[in-house]
PDB file of C-alpha atoms in Angstrom:
ATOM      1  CA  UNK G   1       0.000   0.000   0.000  1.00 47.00           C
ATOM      2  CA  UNK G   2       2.942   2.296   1.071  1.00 44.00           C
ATOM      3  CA  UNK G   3       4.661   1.410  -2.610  1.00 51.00           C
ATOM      4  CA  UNK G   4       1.285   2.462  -4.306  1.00 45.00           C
ATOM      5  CA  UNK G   5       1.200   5.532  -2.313  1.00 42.00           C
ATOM      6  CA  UNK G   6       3.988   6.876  -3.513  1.00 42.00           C
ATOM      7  CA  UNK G   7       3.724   5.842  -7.306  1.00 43.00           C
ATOM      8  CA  UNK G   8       0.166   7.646  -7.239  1.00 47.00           C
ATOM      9  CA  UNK G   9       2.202  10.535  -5.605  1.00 45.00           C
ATOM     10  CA  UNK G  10       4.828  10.978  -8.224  1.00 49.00           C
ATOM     11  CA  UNK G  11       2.941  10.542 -11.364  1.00 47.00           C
ATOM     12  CA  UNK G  12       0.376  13.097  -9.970  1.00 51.00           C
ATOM     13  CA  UNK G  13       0.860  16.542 -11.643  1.00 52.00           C
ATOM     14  CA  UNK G  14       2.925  19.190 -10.040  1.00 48.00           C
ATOM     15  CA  UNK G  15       0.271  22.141  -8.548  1.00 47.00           C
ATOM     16  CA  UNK G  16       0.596  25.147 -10.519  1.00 43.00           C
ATOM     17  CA  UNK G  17       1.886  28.576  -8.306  1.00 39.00           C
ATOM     18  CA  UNK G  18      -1.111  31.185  -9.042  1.00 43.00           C
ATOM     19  CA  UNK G  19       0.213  34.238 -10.527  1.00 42.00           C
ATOM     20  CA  UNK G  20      -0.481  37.364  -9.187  1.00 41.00           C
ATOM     21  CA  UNK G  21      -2.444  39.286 -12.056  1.00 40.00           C
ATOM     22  CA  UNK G  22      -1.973  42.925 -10.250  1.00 34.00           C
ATOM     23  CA  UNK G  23       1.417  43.408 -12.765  1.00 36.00           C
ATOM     24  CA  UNK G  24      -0.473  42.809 -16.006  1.00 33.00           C
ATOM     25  CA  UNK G  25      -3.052  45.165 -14.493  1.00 34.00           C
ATOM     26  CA  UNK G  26      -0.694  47.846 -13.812  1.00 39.00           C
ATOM     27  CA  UNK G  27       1.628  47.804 -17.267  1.00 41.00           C
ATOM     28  CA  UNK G  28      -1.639  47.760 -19.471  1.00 42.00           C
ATOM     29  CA  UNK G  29      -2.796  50.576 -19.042  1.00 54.00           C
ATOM     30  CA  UNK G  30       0.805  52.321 -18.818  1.00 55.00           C
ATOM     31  CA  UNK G  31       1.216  51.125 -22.212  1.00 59.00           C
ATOM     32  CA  UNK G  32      -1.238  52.721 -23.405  1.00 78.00           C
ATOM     33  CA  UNK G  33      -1.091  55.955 -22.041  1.00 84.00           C
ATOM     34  CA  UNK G  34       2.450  56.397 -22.902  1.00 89.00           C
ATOM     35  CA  UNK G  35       2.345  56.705 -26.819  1.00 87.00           C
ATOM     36  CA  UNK G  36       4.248  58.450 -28.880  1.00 88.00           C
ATOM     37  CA  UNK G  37       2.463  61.938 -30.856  1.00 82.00           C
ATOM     38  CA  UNK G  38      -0.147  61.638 -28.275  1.00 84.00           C
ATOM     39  CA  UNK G  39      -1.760  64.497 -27.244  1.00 87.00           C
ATOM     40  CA  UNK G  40      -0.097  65.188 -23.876  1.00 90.00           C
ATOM     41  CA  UNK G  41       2.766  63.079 -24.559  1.00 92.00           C
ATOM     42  CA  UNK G  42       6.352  64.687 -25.526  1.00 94.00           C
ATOM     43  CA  UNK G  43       9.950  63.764 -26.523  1.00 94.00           C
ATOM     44  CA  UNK G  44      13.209  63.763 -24.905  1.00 95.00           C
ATOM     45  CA  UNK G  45      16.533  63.497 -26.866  1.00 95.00           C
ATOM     46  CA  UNK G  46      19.618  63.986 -24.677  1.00 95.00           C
ATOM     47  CA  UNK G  47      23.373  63.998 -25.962  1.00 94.00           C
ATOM     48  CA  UNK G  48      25.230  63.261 -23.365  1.00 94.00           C
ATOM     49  CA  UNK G  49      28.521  62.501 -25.486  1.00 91.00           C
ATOM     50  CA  UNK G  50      28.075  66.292 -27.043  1.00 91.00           C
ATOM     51  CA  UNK G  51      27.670  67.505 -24.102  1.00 91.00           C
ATOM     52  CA  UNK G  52      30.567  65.995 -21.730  1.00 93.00           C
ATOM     53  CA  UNK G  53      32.775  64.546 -24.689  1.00 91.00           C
ATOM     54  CA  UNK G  54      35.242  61.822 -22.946  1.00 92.00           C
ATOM     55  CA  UNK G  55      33.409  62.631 -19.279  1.00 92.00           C
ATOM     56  CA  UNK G  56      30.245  61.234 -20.776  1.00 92.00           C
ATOM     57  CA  UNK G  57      28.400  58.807 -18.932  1.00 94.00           C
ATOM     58  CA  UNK G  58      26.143  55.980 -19.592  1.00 93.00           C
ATOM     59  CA  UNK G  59      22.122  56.428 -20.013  1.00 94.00           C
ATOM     60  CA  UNK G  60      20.754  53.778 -18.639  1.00 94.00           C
ATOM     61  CA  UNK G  61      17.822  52.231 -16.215  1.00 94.00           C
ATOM     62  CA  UNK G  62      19.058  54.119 -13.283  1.00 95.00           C
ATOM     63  CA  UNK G  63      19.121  57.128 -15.473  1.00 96.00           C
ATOM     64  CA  UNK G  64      15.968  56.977 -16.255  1.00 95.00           C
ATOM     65  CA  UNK G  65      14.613  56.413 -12.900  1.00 96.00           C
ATOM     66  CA  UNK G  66      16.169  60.095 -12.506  1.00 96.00           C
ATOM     67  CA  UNK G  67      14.688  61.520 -15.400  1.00 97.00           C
ATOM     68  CA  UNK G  68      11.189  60.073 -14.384  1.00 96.00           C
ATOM     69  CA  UNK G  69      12.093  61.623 -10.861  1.00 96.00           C
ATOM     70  CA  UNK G  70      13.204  64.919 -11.601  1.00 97.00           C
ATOM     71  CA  UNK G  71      10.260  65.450 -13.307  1.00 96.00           C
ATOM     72  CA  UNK G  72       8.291  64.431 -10.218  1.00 96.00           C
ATOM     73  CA  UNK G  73      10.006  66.886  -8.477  1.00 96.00           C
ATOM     74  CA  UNK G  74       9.013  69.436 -10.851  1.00 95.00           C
ATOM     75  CA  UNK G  75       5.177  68.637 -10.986  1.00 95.00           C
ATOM     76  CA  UNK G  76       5.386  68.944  -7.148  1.00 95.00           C
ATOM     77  CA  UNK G  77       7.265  72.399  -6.622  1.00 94.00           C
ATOM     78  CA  UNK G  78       5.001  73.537  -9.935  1.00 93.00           C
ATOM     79  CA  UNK G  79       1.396  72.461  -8.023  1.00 92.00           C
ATOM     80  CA  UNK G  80       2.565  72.511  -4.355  1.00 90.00           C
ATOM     81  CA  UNK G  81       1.681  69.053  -3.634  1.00 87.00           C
ATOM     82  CA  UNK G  82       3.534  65.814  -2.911  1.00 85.00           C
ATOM     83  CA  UNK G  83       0.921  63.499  -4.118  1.00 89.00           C
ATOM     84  CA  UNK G  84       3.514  63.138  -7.582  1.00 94.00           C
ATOM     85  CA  UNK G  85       5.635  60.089  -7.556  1.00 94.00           C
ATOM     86  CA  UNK G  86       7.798  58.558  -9.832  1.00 94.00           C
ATOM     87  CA  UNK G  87       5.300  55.741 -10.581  1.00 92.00           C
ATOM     88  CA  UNK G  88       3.254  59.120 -11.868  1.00 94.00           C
ATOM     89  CA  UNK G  89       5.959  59.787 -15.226  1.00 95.00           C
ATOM     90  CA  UNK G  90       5.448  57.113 -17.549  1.00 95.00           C
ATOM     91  CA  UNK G  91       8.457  56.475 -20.507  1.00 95.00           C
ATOM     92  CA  UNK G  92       8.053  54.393 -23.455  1.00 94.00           C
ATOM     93  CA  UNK G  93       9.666  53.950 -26.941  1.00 92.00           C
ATOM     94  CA  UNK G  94      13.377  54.126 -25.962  1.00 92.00           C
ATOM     95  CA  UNK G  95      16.110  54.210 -28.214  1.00 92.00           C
ATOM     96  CA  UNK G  96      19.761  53.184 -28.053  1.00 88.00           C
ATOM     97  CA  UNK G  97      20.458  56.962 -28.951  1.00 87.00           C
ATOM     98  CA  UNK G  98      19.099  58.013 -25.892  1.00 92.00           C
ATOM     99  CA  UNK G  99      15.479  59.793 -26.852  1.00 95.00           C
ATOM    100  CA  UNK G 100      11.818  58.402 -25.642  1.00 95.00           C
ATOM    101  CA  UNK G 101       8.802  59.904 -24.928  1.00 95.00           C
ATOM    102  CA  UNK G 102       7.235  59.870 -21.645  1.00 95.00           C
ATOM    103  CA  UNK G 103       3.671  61.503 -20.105  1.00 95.00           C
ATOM    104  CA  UNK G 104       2.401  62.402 -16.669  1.00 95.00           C
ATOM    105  CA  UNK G 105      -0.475  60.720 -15.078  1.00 94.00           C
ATOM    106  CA  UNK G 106      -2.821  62.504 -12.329  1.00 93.00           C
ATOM    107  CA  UNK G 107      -1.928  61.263  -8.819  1.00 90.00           C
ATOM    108  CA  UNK G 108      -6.166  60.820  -8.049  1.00 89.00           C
ATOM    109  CA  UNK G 109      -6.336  58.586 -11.566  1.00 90.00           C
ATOM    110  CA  UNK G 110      -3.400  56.980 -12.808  1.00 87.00           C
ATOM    111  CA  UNK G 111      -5.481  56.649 -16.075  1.00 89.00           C
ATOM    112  CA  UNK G 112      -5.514  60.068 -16.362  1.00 91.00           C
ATOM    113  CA  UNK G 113      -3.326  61.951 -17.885  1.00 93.00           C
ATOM    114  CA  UNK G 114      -2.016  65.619 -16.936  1.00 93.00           C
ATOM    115  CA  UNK G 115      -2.605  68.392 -19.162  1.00 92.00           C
ATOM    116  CA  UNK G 116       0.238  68.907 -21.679  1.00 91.00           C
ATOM    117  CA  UNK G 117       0.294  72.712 -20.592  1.00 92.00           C
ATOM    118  CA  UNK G 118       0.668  71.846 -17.167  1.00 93.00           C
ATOM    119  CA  UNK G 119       3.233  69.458 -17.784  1.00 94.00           C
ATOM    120  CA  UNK G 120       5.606  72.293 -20.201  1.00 94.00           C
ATOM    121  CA  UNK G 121       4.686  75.092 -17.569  1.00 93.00           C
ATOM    122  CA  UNK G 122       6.247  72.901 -14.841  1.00 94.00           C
ATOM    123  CA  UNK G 123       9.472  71.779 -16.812  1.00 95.00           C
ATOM    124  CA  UNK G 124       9.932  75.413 -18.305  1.00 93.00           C
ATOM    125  CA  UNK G 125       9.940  76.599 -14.707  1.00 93.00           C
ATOM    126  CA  UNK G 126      12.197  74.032 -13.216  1.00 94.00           C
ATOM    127  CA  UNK G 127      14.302  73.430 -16.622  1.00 94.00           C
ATOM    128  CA  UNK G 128      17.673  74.519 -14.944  1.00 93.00           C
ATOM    129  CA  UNK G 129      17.344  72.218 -12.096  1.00 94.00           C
ATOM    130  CA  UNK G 130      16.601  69.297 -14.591  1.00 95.00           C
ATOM    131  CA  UNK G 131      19.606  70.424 -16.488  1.00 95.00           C
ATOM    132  CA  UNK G 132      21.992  70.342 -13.301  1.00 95.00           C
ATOM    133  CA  UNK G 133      21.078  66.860 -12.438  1.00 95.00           C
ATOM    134  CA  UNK G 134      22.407  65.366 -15.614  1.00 95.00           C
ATOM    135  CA  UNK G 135      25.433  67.966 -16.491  1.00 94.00           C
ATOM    136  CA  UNK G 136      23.736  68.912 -19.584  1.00 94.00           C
ATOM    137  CA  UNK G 137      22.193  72.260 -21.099  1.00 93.00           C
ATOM    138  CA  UNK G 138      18.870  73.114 -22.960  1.00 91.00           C
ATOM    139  CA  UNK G 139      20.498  72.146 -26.397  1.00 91.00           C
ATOM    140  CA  UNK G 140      21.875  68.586 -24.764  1.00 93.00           C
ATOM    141  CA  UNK G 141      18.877  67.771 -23.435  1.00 94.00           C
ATOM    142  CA  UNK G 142      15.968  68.728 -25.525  1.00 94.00           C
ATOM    143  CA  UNK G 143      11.912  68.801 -24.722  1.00 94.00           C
ATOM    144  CA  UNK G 144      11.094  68.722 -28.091  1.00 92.00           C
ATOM    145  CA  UNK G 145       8.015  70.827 -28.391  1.00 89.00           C
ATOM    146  CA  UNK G 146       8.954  72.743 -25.361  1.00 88.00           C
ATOM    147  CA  UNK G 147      10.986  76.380 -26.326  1.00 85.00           C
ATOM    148  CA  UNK G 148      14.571  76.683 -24.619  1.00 80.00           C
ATOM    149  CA  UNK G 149      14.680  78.882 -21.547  1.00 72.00           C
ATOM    150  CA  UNK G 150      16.706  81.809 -21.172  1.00 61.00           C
ATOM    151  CA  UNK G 151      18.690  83.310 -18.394  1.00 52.00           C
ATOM    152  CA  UNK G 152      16.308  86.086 -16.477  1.00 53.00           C
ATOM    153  CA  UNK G 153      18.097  89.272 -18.158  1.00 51.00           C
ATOM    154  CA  UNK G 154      19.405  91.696 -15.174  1.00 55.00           C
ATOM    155  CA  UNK G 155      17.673  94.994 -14.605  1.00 62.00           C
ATOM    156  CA  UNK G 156      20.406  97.122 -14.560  1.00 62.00           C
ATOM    157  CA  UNK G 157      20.380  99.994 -11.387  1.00 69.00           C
ATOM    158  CA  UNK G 158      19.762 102.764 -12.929  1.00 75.00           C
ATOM    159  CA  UNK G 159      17.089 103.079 -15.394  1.00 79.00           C
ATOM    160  CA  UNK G 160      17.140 102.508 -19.177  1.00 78.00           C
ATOM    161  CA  UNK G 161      15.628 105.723 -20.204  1.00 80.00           C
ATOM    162  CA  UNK G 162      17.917 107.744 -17.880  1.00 83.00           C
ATOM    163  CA  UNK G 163      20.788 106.245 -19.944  1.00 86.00           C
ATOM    164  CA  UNK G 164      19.191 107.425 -23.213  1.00 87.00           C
ATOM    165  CA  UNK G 165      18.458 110.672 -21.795  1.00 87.00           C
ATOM    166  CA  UNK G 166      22.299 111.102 -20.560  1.00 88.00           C
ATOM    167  CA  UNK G 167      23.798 109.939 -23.960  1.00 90.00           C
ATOM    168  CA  UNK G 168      21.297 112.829 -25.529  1.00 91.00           C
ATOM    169  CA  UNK G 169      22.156 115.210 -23.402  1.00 92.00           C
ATOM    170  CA  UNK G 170      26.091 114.744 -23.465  1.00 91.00           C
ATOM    171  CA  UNK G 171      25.374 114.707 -27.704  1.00 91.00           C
ATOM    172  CA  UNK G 172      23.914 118.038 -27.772  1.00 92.00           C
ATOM    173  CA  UNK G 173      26.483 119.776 -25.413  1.00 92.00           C
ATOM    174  CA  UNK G 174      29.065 118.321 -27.671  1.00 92.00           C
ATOM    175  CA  UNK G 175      27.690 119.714 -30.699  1.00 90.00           C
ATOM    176  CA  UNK G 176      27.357 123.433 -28.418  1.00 92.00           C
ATOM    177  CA  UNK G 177      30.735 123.011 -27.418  1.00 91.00           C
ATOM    178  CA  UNK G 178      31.746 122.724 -31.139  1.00 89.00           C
ATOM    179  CA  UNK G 179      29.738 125.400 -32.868  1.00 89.00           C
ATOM    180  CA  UNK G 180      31.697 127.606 -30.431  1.00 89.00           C
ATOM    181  CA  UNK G 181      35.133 126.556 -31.137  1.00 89.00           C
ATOM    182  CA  UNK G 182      34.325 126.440 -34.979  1.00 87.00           C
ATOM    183  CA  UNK G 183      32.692 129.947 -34.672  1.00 87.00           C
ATOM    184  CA  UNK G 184      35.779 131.746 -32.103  1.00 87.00           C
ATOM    185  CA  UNK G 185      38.225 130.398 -35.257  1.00 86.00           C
ATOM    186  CA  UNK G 186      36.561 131.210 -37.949  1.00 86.00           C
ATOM    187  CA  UNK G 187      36.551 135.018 -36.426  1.00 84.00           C
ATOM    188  CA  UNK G 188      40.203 134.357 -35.559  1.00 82.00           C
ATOM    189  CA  UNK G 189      40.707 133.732 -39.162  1.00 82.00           C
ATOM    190  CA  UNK G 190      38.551 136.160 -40.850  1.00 79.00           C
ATOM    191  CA  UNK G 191      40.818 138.824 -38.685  1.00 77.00           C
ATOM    192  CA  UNK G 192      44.256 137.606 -39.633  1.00 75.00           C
ATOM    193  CA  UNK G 193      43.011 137.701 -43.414  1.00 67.00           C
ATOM    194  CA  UNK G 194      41.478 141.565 -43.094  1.00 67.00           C
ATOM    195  CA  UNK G 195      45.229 142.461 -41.564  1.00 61.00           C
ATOM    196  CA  UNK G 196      46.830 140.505 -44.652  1.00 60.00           C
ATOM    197  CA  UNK G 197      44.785 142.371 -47.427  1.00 59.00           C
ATOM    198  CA  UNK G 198      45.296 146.109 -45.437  1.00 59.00           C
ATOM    199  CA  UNK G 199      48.943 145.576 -45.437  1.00 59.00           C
ATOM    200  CA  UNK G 200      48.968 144.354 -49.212  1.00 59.00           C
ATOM    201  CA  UNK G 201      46.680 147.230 -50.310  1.00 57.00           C
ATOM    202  CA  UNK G 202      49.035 150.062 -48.914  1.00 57.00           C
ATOM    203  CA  UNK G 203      50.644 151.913 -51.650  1.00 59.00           C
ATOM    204  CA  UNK G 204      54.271 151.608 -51.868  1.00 57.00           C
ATOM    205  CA  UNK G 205      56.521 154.200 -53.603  1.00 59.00           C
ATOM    206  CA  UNK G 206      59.454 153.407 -56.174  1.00 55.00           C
ATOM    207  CA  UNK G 207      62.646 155.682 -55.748  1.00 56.00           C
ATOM    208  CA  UNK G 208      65.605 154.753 -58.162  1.00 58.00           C
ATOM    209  CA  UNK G 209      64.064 151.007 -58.447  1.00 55.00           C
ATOM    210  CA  UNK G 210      64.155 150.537 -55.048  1.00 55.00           C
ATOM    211  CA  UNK G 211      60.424 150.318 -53.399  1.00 54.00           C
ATOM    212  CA  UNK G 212      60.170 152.568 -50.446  1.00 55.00           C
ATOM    213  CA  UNK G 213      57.608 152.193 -47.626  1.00 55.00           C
ATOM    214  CA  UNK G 214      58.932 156.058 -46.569  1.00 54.00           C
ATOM    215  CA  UNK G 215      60.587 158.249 -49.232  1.00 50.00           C
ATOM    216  CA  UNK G 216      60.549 161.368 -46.694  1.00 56.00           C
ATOM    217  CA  UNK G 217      63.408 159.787 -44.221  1.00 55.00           C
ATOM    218  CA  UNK G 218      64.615 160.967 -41.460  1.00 55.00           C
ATOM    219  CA  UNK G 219      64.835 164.518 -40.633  1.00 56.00           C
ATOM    220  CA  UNK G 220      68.809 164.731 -38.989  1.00 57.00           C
ATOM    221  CA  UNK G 221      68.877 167.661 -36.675  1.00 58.00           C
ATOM    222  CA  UNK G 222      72.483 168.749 -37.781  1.00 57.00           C
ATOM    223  CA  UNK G 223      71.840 169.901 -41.179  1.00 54.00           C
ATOM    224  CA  UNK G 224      69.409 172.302 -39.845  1.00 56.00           C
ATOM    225  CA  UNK G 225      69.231 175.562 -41.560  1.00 56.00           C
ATOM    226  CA  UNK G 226      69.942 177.775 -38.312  1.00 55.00           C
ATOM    227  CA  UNK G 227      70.205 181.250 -39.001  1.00 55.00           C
ATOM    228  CA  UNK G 228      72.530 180.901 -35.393  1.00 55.00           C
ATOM    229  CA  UNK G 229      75.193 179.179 -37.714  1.00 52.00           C
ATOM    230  CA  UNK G 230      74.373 180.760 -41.196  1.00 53.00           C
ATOM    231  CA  UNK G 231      75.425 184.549 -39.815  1.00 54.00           C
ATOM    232  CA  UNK G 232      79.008 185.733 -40.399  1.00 49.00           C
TER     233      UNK G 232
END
């Protein structure tokens, strides 16, 4: 009986382990939410060998897991709420050169999907942050559909149309300043060329071919007719 025990026992079939279906129920509909050219879904190309050359690192699971978390961190400073989660940014449709897609689902419904305007005003606002974490810029690491950000421009301390108004001002007392000086030599110069034409217009007397300024000369006191001298 003991021999027929166990020969029933072995050629019974092995009990199958019941799988636990919550996995299938979780990745279905995470596959289709995250689609590519969906509405609310966008794309993500990163060059990480552009942008750190021999320092470049590898993109991989782990990487992603940041990706998916700095944009949870975004979503939460953006809404002031800690109900996002990494389980809450979906990627799909990976490629060896490093670009997917990936979408944001609402923390109440994971069905849901967060407004694409939400989701662009969040990473636009945190975009420098997202940049730090991987080393990268807004060219390396491209939200395709999202514009690049810009460094806030600095207000300079003292205003722009007081500038404007100083470079005016400082034009127009140039152009004072040189009307004078042009006008003080052009009277300089009409003077100097009166004197020239006075003394070229002054008759000059020709004695013996010599020209003489003064043909009277010099009256010499000693050949003074002096009736003193002249009487015997």
């Amino acid at each position: 009986m003991l021999s027929l025990l166990l020969l029933c026992l072995a050629l019974a079939p092995a009990p199958t382990l019941a799988q636990d279906p919550t996995p299938a129920l979780v990745l279905a509909p995470a596959q289709d939410l995250c689609k590519p050219e969906t509405s609310n879904a966008y794309k993500v190309r990163i060059s990480v060998k552009t942008a750190l050359g021999d320092q470049a690192y590898e993109w991989n699971e782990s990487e992603t897991f940041l990706f998916r978390a700095t944009i949870a961190f975004a979503m939460r400073q953006h809404f002031d709420t800690e109900t996002y989660n990494v389980s809450s940014v979906l990627v799909c449709n990976e490629t060896r050169r490093v670009s997917f897609w990936f979408v944001v689902t609402s923390p109440e419904d994971q069905s849901v999907l967060v407004d694409k305007d939400q989701v662009e005003r969040a990473i636009r606002k945190y975009r420098h942050r997202i940049n730090n974490v991987f080393l990268l810029t807004d060219r390396t690491l491209e939200f395709l559909g999202i514009p690049p950000t810009f460094a806030t421009p600095v207000n300079p301390d003292t205003p722009a149309w007081l500038i404007v108004f100083g470079v005016v001002i400082g034009l127009v007392c140039a152009g004072i300043v040189a009307l004078l000086v042009s006008s003080v030599l052009q009277r300089k110069r009409k003077k100097s060329g009166t004197a020239g034409e006075e003394e070229e217009g002054k008759p000059v007397k020709v004695e013996n071919g010599i020209a003489c300024e003064n043909l009277e000369g010099v009256h010499n006191g000693a050949f003074t007719d002096d009736d003193r001298f002249t009487k015997m």
